[in-house]
Structure formats: C-alpha cells, structure tokens
Short mmCIF file of C-alpha atoms in Angstrom, two decimals:
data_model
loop_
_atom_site.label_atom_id
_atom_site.label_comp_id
_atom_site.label_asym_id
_atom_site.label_seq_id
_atom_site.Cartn_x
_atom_site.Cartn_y
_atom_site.Cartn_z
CA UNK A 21 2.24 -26.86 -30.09
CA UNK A 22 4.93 -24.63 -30.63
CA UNK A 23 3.41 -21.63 -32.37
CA UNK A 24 2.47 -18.33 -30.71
CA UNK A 25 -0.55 -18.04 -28.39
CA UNK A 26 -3.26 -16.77 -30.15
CA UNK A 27 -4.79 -14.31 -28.31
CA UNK A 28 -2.69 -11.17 -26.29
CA UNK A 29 -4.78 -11.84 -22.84
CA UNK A 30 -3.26 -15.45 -22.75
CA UNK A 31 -0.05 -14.28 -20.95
CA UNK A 32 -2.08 -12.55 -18.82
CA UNK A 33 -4.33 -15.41 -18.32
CA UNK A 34 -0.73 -17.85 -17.47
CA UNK A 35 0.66 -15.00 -15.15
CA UNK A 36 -2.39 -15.40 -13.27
CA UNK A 37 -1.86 -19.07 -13.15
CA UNK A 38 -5.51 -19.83 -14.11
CA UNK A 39 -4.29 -21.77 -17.04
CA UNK A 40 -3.93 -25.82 -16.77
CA UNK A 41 -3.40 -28.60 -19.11
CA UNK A 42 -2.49 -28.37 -22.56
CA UNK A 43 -3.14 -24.38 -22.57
CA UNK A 44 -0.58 -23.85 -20.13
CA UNK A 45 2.02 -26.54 -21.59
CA UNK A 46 1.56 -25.15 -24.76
CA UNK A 47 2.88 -21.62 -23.66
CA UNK A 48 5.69 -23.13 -21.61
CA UNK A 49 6.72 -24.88 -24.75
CA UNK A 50 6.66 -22.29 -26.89
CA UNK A 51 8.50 -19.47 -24.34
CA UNK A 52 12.04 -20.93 -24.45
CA UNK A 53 12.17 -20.33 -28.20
CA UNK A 54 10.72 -17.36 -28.62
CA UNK A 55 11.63 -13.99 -26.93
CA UNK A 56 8.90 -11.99 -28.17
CA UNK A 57 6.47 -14.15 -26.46
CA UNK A 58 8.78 -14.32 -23.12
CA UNK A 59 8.93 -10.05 -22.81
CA UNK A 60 4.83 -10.07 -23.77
CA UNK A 61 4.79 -12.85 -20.83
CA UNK A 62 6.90 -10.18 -18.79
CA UNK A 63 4.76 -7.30 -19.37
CA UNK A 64 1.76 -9.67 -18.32
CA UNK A 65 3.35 -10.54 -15.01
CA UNK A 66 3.57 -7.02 -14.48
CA UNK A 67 0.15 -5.78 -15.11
CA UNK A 68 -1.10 -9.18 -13.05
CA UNK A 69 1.34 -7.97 -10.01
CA UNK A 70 -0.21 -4.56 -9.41
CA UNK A 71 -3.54 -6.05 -8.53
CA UNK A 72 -1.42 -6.47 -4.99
CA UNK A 73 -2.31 -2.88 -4.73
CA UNK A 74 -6.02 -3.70 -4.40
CA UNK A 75 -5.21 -5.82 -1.20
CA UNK A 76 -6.29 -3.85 1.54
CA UNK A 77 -3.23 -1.51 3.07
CA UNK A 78 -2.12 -3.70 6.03
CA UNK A 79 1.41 -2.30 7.29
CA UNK A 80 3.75 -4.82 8.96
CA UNK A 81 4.36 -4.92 12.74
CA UNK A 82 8.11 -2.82 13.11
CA UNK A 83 9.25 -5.80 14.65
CA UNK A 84 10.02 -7.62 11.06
CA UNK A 85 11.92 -4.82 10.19
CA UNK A 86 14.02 -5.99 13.20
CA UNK A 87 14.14 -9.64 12.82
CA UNK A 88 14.97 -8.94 9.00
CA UNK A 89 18.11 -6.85 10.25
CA UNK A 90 19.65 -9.22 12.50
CA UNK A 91 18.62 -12.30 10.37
CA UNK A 92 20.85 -11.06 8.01
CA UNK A 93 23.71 -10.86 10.95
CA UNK A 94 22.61 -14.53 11.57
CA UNK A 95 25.44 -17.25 9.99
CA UNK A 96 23.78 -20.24 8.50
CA UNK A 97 22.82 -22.72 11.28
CA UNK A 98 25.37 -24.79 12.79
CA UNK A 99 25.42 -28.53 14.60
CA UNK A 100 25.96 -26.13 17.92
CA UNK A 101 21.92 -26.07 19.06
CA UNK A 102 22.21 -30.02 19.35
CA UNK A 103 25.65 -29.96 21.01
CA UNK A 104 24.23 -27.68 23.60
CA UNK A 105 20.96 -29.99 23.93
CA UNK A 106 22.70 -32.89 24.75
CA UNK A 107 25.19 -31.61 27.56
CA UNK A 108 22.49 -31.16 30.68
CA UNK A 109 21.70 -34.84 29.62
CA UNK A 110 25.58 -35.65 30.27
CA UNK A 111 25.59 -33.44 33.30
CA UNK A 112 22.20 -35.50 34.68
CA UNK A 113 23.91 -38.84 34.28
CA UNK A 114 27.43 -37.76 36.13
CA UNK A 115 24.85 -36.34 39.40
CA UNK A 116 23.05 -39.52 39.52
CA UNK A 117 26.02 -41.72 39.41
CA UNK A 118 27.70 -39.82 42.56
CA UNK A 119 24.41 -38.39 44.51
CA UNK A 120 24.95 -41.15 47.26
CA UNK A 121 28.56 -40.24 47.53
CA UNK A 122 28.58 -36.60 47.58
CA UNK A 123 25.91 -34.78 50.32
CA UNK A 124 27.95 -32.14 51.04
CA UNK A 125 29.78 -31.30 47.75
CA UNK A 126 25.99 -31.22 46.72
CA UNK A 127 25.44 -28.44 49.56
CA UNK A 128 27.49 -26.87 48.11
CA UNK A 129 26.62 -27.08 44.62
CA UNK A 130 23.08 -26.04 45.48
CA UNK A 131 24.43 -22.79 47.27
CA UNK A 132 26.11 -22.24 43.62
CA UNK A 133 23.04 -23.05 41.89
CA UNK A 134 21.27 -20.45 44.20
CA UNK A 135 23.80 -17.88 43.37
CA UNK A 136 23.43 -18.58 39.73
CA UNK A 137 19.82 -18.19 39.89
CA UNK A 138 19.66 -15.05 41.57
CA UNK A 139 22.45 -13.87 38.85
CA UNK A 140 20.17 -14.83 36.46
CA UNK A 141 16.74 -13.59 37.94
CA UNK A 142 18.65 -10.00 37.92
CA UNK A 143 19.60 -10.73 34.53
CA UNK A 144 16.61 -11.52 33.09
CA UNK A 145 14.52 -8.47 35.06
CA UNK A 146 17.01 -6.41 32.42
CA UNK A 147 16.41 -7.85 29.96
CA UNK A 148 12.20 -7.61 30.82
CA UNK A 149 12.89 -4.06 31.01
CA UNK A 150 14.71 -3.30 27.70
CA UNK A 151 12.08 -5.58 26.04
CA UNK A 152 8.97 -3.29 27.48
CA UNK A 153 11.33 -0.54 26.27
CA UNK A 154 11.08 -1.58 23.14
CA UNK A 155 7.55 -2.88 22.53
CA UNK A 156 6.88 1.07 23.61
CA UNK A 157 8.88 1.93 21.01
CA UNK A 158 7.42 -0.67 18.52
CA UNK A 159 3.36 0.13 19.39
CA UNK A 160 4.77 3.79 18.89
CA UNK A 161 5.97 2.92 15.54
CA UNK A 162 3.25 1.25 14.90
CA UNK A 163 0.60 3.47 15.55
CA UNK A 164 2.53 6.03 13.22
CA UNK A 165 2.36 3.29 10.41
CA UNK A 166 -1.27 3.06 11.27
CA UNK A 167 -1.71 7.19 11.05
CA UNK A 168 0.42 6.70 7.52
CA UNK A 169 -1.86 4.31 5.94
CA UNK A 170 -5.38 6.28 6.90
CA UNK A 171 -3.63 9.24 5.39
CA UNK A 172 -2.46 7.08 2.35
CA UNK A 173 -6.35 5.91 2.35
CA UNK A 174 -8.60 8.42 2.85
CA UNK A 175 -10.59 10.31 -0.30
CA UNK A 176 -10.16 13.95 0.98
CA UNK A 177 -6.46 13.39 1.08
CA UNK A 178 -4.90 16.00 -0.99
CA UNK A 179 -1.51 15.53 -3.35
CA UNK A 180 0.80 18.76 -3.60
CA UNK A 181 4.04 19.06 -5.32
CA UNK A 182 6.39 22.08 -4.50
CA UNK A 183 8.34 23.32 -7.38
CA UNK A 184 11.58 25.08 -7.30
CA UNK A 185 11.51 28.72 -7.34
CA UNK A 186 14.01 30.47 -10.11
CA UNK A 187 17.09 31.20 -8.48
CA UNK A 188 16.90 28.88 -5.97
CA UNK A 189 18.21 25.48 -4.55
CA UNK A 190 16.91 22.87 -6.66
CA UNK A 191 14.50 19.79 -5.26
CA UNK A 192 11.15 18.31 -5.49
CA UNK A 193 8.73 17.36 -2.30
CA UNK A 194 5.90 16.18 -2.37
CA UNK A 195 3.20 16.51 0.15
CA UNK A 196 0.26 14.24 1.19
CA UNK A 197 -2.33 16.35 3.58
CA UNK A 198 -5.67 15.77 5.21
CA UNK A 199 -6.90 18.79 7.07
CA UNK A 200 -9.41 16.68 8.74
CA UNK A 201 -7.00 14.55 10.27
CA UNK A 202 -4.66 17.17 10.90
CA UNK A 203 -1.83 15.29 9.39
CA UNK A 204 1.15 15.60 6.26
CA UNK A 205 3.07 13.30 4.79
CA UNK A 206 6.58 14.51 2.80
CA UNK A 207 8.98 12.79 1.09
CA UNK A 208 11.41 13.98 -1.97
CA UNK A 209 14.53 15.45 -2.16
CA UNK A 210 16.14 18.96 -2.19
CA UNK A 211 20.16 20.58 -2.55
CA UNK A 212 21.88 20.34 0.39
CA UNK A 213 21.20 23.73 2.48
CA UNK A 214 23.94 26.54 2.61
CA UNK A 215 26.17 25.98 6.13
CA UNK A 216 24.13 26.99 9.65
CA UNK A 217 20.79 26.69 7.23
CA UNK A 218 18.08 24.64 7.55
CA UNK A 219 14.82 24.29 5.14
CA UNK A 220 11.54 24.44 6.55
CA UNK A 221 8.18 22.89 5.52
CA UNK A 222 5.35 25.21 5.76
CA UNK A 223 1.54 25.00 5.30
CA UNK A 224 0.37 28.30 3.83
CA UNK A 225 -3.08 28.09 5.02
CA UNK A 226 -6.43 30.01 3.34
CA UNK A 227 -5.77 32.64 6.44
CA UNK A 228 -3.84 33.41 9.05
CA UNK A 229 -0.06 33.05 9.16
CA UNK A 230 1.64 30.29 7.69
CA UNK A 231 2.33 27.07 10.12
CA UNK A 232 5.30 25.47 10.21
CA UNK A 233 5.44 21.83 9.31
CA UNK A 234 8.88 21.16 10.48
CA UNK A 235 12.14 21.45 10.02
CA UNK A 236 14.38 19.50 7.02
CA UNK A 237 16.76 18.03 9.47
CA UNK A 238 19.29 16.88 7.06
CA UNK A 239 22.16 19.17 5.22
CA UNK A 240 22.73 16.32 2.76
CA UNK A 241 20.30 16.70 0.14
CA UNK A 242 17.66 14.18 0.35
CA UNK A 243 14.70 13.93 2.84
CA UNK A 244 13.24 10.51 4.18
CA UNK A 245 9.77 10.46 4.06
CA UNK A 246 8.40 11.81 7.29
CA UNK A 247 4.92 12.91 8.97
CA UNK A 248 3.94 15.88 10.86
CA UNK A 249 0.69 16.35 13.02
CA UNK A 250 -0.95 19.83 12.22
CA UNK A 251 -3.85 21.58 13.51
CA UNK A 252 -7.04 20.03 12.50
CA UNK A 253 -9.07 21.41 10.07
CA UNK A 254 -7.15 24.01 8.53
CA UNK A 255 -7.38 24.40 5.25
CA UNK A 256 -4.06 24.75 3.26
CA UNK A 257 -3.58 27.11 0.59
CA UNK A 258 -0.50 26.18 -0.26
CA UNK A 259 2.81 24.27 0.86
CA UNK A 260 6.02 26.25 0.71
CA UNK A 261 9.66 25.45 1.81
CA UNK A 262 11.60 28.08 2.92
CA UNK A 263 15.71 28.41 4.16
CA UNK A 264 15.66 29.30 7.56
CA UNK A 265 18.57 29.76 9.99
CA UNK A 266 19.84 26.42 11.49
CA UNK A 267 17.03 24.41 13.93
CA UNK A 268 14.00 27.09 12.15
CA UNK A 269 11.74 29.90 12.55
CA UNK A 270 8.52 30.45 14.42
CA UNK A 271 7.46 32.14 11.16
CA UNK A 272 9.37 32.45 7.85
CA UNK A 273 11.81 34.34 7.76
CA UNK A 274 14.22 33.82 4.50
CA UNK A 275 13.34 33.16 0.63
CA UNK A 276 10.67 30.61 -0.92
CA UNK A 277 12.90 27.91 -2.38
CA UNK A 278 10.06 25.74 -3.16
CA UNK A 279 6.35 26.13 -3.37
CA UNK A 280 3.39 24.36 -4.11
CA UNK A 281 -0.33 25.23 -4.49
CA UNK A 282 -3.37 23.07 -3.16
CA UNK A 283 -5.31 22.43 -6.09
CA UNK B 16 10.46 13.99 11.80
CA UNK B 17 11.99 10.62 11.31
CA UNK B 18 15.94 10.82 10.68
CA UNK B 19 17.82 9.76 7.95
CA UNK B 20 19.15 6.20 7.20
CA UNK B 21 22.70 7.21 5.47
CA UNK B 22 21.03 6.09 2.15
CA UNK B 23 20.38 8.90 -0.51
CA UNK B 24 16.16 8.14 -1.01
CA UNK B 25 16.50 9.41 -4.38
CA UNK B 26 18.11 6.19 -4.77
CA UNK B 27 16.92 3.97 -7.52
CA UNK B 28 15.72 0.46 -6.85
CA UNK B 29 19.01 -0.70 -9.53
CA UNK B 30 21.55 1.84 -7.63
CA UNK B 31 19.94 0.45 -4.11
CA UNK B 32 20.42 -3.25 -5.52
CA UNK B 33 23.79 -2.69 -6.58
CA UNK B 34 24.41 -1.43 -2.62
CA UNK B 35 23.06 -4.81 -1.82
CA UNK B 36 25.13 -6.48 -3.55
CA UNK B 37 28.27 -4.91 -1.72
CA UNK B 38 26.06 -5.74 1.27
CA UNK B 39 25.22 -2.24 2.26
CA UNK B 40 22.58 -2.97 4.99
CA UNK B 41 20.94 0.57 5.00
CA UNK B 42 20.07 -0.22 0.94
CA UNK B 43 18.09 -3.37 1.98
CA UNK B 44 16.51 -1.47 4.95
CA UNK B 45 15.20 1.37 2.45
CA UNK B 46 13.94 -1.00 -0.24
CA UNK B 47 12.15 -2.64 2.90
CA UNK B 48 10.47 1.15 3.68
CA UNK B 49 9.65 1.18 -0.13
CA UNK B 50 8.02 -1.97 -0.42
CA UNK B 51 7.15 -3.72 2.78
CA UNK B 52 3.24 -2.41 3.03
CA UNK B 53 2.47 -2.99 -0.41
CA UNK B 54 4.00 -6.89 0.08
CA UNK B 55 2.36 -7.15 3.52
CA UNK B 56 -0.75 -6.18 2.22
CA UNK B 57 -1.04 -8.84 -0.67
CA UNK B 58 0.05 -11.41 1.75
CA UNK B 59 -2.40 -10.85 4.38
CA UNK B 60 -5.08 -11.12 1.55
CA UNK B 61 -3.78 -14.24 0.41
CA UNK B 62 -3.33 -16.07 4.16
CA UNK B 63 -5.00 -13.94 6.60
CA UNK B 64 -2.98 -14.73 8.74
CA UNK B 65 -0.74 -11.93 10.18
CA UNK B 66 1.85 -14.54 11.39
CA UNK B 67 2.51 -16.36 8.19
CA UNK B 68 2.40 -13.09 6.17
CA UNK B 69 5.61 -11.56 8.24
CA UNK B 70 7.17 -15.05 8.18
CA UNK B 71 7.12 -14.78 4.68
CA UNK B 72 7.49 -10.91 4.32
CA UNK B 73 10.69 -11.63 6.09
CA UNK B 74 12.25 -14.21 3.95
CA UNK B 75 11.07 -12.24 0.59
CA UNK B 76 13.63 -9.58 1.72
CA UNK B 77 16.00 -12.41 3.65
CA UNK B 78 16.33 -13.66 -0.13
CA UNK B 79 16.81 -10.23 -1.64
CA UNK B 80 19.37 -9.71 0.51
CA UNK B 81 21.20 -13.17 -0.37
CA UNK B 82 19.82 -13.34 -4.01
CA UNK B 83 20.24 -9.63 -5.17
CA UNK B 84 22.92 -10.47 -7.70
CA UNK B 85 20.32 -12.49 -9.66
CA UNK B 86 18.23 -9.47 -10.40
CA UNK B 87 18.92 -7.95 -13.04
CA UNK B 88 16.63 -4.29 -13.46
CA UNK B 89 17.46 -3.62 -16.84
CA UNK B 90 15.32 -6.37 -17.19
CA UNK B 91 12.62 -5.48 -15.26
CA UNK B 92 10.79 -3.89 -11.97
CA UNK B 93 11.92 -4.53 -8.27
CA UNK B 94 8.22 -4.20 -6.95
CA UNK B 95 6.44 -6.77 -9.96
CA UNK B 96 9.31 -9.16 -8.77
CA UNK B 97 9.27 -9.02 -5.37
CA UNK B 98 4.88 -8.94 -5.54
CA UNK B 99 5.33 -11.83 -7.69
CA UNK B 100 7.39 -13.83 -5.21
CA UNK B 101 5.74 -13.20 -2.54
CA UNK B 102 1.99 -14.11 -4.07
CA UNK B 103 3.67 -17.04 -5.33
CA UNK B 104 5.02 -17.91 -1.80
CA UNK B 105 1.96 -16.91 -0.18
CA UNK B 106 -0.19 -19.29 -2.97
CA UNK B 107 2.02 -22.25 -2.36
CA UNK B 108 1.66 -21.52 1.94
CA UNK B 109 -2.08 -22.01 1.19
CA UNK B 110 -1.52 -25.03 -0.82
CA UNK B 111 0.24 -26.05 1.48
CA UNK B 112 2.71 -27.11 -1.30
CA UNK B 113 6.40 -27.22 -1.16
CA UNK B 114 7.91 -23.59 -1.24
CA UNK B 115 10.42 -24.72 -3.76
CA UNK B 116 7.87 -25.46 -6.59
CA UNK B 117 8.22 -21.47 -6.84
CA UNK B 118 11.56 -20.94 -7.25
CA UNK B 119 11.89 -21.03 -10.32
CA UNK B 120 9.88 -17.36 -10.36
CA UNK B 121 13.29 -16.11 -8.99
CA UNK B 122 14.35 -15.62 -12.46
CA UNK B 123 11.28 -14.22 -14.31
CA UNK B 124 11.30 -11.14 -15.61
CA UNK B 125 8.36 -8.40 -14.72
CA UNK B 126 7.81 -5.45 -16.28
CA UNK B 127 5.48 -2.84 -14.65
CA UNK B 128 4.72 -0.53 -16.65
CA UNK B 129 5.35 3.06 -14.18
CA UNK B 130 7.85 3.42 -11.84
CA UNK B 131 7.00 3.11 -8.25
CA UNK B 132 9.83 4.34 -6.51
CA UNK B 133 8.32 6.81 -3.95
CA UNK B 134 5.23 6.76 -1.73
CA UNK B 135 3.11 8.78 -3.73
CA UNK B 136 3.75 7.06 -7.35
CA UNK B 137 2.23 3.78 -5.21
CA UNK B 138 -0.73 5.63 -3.86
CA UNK B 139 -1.48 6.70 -7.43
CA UNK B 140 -1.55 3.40 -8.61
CA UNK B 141 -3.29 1.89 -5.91
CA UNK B 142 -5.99 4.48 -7.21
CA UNK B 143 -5.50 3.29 -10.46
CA UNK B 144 -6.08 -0.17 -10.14
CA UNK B 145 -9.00 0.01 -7.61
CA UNK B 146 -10.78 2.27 -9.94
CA UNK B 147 -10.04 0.25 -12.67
CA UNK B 148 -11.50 -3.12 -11.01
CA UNK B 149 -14.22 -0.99 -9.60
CA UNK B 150 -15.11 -1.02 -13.20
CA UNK B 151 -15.86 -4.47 -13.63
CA UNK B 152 -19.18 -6.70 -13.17
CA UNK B 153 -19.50 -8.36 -10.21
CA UNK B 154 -18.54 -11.82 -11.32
CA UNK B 155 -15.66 -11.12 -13.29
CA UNK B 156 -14.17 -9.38 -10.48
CA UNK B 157 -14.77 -12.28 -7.96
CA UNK B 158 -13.69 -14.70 -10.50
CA UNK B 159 -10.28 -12.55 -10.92
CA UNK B 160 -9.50 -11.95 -7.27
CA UNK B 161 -10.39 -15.81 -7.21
CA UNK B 162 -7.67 -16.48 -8.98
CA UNK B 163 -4.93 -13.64 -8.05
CA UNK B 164 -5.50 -14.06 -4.02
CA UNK B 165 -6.51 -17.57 -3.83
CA UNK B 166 -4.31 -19.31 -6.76
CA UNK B 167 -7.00 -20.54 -8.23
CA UNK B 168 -7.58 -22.24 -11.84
CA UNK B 169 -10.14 -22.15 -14.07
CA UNK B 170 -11.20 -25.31 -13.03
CA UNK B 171 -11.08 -24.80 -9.23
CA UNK B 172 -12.97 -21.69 -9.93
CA UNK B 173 -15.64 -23.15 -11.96
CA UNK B 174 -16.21 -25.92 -9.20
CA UNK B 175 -15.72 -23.44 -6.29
CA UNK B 176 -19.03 -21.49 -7.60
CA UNK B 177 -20.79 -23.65 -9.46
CA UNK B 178 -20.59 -21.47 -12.82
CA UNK B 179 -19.70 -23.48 -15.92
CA UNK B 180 -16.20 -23.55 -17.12
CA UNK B 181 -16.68 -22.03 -20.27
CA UNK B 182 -18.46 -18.78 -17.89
CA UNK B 183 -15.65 -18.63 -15.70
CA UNK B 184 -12.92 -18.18 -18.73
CA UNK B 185 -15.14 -15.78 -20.00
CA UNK B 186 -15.11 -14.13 -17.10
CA UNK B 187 -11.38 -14.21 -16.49
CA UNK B 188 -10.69 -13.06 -20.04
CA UNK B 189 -12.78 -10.24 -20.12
CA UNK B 190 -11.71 -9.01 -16.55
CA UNK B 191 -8.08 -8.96 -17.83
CA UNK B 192 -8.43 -7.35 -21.13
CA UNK B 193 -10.46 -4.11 -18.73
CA UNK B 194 -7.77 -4.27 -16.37
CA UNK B 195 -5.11 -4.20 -19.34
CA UNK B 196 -7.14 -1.83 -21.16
CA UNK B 197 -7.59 0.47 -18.08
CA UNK B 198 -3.96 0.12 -16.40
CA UNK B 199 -2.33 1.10 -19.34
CA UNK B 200 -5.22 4.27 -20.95
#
C-alpha cells in the first residue's frame, strides 16, 4: 500500500506504537514519499508526547545534574582502566619471585606501605568529609525540588502575572503561590535595574502591610526561577515588584514597576 | 533566592541549542532545569525504577549535548523530542531490547502544539492533559496509558486483559481522537 492512511487518528495510533503488521508497514511505506503525511505524523508525535505530563511529577535526585556536568568533561574511554588492572598483577609476580631473597628490603617496604596507608587513610577522611558536605547540600536541594513540585501540584495553587506599569522598566513575572503552604514560586524576566537598584518581589496581602518576597538579585535583566517561603496563610491580594535601593527595603519604598492582581 | 547561571532564561530552546552547539555548558544545564522533571517523571512511570530512570535521564541530555547539531527547531519542539526519546529509551529498557532499535527517533520531527518554555506554560498543560484524560471511560484510558507507559500493542493489550482485539482498537481510537479533540479545543 502506498496511498494515504485513511483515517487522521492513524498517526496518532503509529506514534503510540500500538500499530503492528501490515497497518504499521503500510504507513512506513507510504511516509518517505509523502510529506504531508510525515508533518501530520509529526503533529501526532507531539500530541502523543504530552501525555508524559500525566506521569506523576517525580523530580530527579540533584546528583544527575552533577554526573551530567562532569560526564560531559569525561573523554571517551580509553585502553588506560585495563592497563592499570593489570600492573598489581605484574607487581605480585616480581614479590613472589624475590620474597625468599629480600627480608629486610621487605621491612622496609612494609614501613613504606604503612606510610602510604596512613597518607591515604588521611586522604580519604577528606574526601568522606567533602562528600557528607555535599549530600547536605544535595538532600537540601532536594527537599526544595520536593517543596517545588507540591507547589506545582496542589489545586489551591494560585497563577499571577505582574504587568508592567506605564512608564516603567519593562518585564513579565510570573508568580505561583499557595498561602496554605506559605510558599511562591517566580520566574520571568525584567530590564536590567538602574545602577545601586535592586527590584523587589512583594506580596500585597488582603491587610496589613505588604511582605516582601525577596530581592531580584540580578542587574542583568532576567530572573531564574526561584522560591521564597512566606508566612502561612496569608492571603495575597496582589503581587507587585517594586525598585528599591540596592540589597531592598523592609517595606516599599520606590515606584510599582510591575503589578499583578490575585484573581 | 537561587542565583543566576550566566544564561539569559528568556532564552529560547533554538537560541539555547545553538549555545550547545558552541558547547556552552550553562545552555545544556538550563535546558536540563527546563526539562529534567517532566522527563524524570515519564521515565519513572515507564520503569519504576528510580535508578534506571536517572541512568537514562542522564544520557537523554549526555546525547543532547553530543547530538545537538542534529536538531533542527524550525522543525519542531525540544520537549516532544526529548519526551519522545526518552519514552522510547525507557520502552526499549523494559523490553529489554537493544537501545539502538530507537535511534532512529533521533531524527523525527515533533511538533507540540504550545510552547513550553517556562515553568508555568508546563504546569498549564499538565492541567490540560490530566483534565482531558480525566475525561475518558475507564477502559479507554487504561488501554491508552497501556500503550504510552508500557509500549504496548494492540495485540499485547488485547491479551494482557483479556478484551477482544477489535475492543481494544476501539478503545485506543476513541481515547486518541478525545485527547486530540481536547488538547487542541
């Protein structure tokens, strides 16, 4: 068969891969010759691929992050790892042929093999340390993945996006928040601040003074995405950023450059 | 506050690509921030197995970093190719079947049809598609995740639950044309 599939759903049905047989060698066929087909096959493959979204949210551990970064460092594999394997068998073979020989100059090489040891113990309690340094690190990372995805989850977590106010710097943040967990999320972009300025992320809340939700670190535009714990259970009227003097304000002090009611 | 990476976030996933190519490292680490959960999340569904899914997490990106000249995003979406390589990796794992019987994906095209550039675009969609399979009867839904998180075919299906082949494509058929009908209303 080299005519076109029948029915729209049947790309769908091949990106899905539940196809065998003569339906699925009749689309592979009929794609290389037809490039109508092949970008309706395309457009299939992508509606199949967001149904990863309905896996449940499982973050990966920080430490593949890690791995990824110096795997990329890594050059490809060389005949080195065997070299290395077979020298202690080399070394083995020259002791046994001189142990009767060779008492003392064994003394000796003991005492050096004790030295080396203890070198080595000291060495690896370092390296013990700096690795408990940076599982800490890691579970801390991790638990703020965790915090990111139960945000990312929950129903009663609300969506705000601040608009820029007329005159101002230009940018566009947008805000994740869940009073009950007492936690934001913010990530978009915004003009780099004027010299010895900083922006700063405020929760307007229903009442009481506003609450800052930290300070825009960065004088070069964009923002990485970034959470902040808050108070729990205050309800948020509104999200505003404001320009501040370098490092921020207890309360705000300088104009609205972007704001953003909770609807 | 987390600190910035030297890589402009408003990036797109083509200008972050392109950075790749020059081998920029921070553009690889920020596509890994935009996509890794999403990826990580499919692939523990598919293996449940939190070892195997990082192993193969790892060389998704490991590829992207050594492949990214090969994708080309005029013709398509960074996060429909990179979910499609790793299900496929993930399927074959499970199959135990040779990992290179999927290579071939490394050139297909995949359009998604929104962008899904920053964190909250994906938790839209997320919304989107769980809604939208929320919709659907009980057995076409089983008989669709079936298929998308356990590589199954029509056949396997039919003999994994007993329903008759001709039920099962039913089944499949009508679950895609909601999801189609849904994901793109």
């Amino acid at each position: 068969m080299n005519g076109h599939p029948t029915r729209p759903e049947d790309f769908d049905l091949y990106a899905l891969g539940v196809l065998e047989g003569e339906e699925k060698a009749a689309i592979e066929s009929h794609l290389p010759t037809c490039a109508a087909c092949a970008s309706k096959l395309a457009e299939a493959r992508g509606r199949i691929a967001l149904l990863a979204f309905s896996a449940p949210r499982v973050s990966p551990s920080p430490a593949v992050k890690e791995r990824l970064m110096r795997r990329i460092h890594t050059p490809p594999e060389s005949s080195s790892a065997q070299i290395t394997s077979r020298e202690p068998e080399r070394d083995a073979g020259f002791f046994r042929r001189w142990w009767g020989a060779v008492l003392v100059p064994g003394g000796v090489a003991l005492a050096i093999a004790t030295i080396f040891l203890w070198t080595q113990n000291a060495r690896l309690n370092r390296e013990l340390a700096q690795q408990r340094e940076t599982m800490q690190q890691q579970q801390k990372q991790l638990d703020e993945a965790r915090h990111v995805a139960a945000l990312m989850e929950a129903k009663d977590t609300v969506h705000v996006s601040l608009a820029s106010q007329p005159g101002m710097p230009k940018g566009d943040v947008r805000v994740m928040y869940n009073a009950k967990m007492g936690m934001a999320m913010c990530d978009g972009w915004v003009e780099p601040a004027p010299a010895n300025k900083s922006y700063q992320l405020w929760l307007v809340p229903m009442e009481g003074k506003p609450i800052s939700a930290g300070v825009i670190a960065s004088s070069t535009g964009p923002i990485n995405p970034w959470t902040v714990k808050i108070p729990q259970g205050v309800a948020a009227k509104a999200f505003a950023v404001t320009l501040e003097p370098e490092g921020g304000m207890p309360q705000p002090t300088g104009p609205m450059v972007l704001v953003g009611p909770v609807t | 506050m987390s600190g910035h990476t030297g890589v402009d976030l408003r990036a797109t996933d083509a200008a972050l690509i392109q950075k790749i190519v020059q081998r920029d490292e921070s553009a690889l680490a920020a596509l890994y921030d935009r996509y890794a959960a999403l990826l990580s999340s499919v692939l523990n569904r598919i293996l449940r197995d939190t070892q195997a899914s990082e192993e193969i997490l790892q060389d998704v990106f490991f590829q992207l970093w050594r492949n990214a000249a090969q994708f080309d995003p005029s013709r398509g979406s960074l996060p429909g190719w990179l979910a499609v390589i790793a299900r496929n990796r993930a399927i074959s794992r499970l199959r135990r079947q040779h990992p290179s019987e999927g290579e071939e994906l490394l050139e297909a095209t995949v359009i998604v049809p929104t962008n899904l550039e920053n964190a909250v675009a994906q938790q839209q969609m997320l919304g989107r598609v769980k809604s939208a399979l929320e919709t659907l009867p009980t057995e076409q839904r089983a008989a669709l995740e079936l298929a998308y998180f356990e590589g199954l075919t029509h056949n396997e299906i039919a003999s994994r639950t007993g329903d008759p082949l001709g039920t099962v494509k039913t089944r499949i058929r009508s679950a895609v044309e909601s999801l189609k009908r849904n994901l793109l209303s």
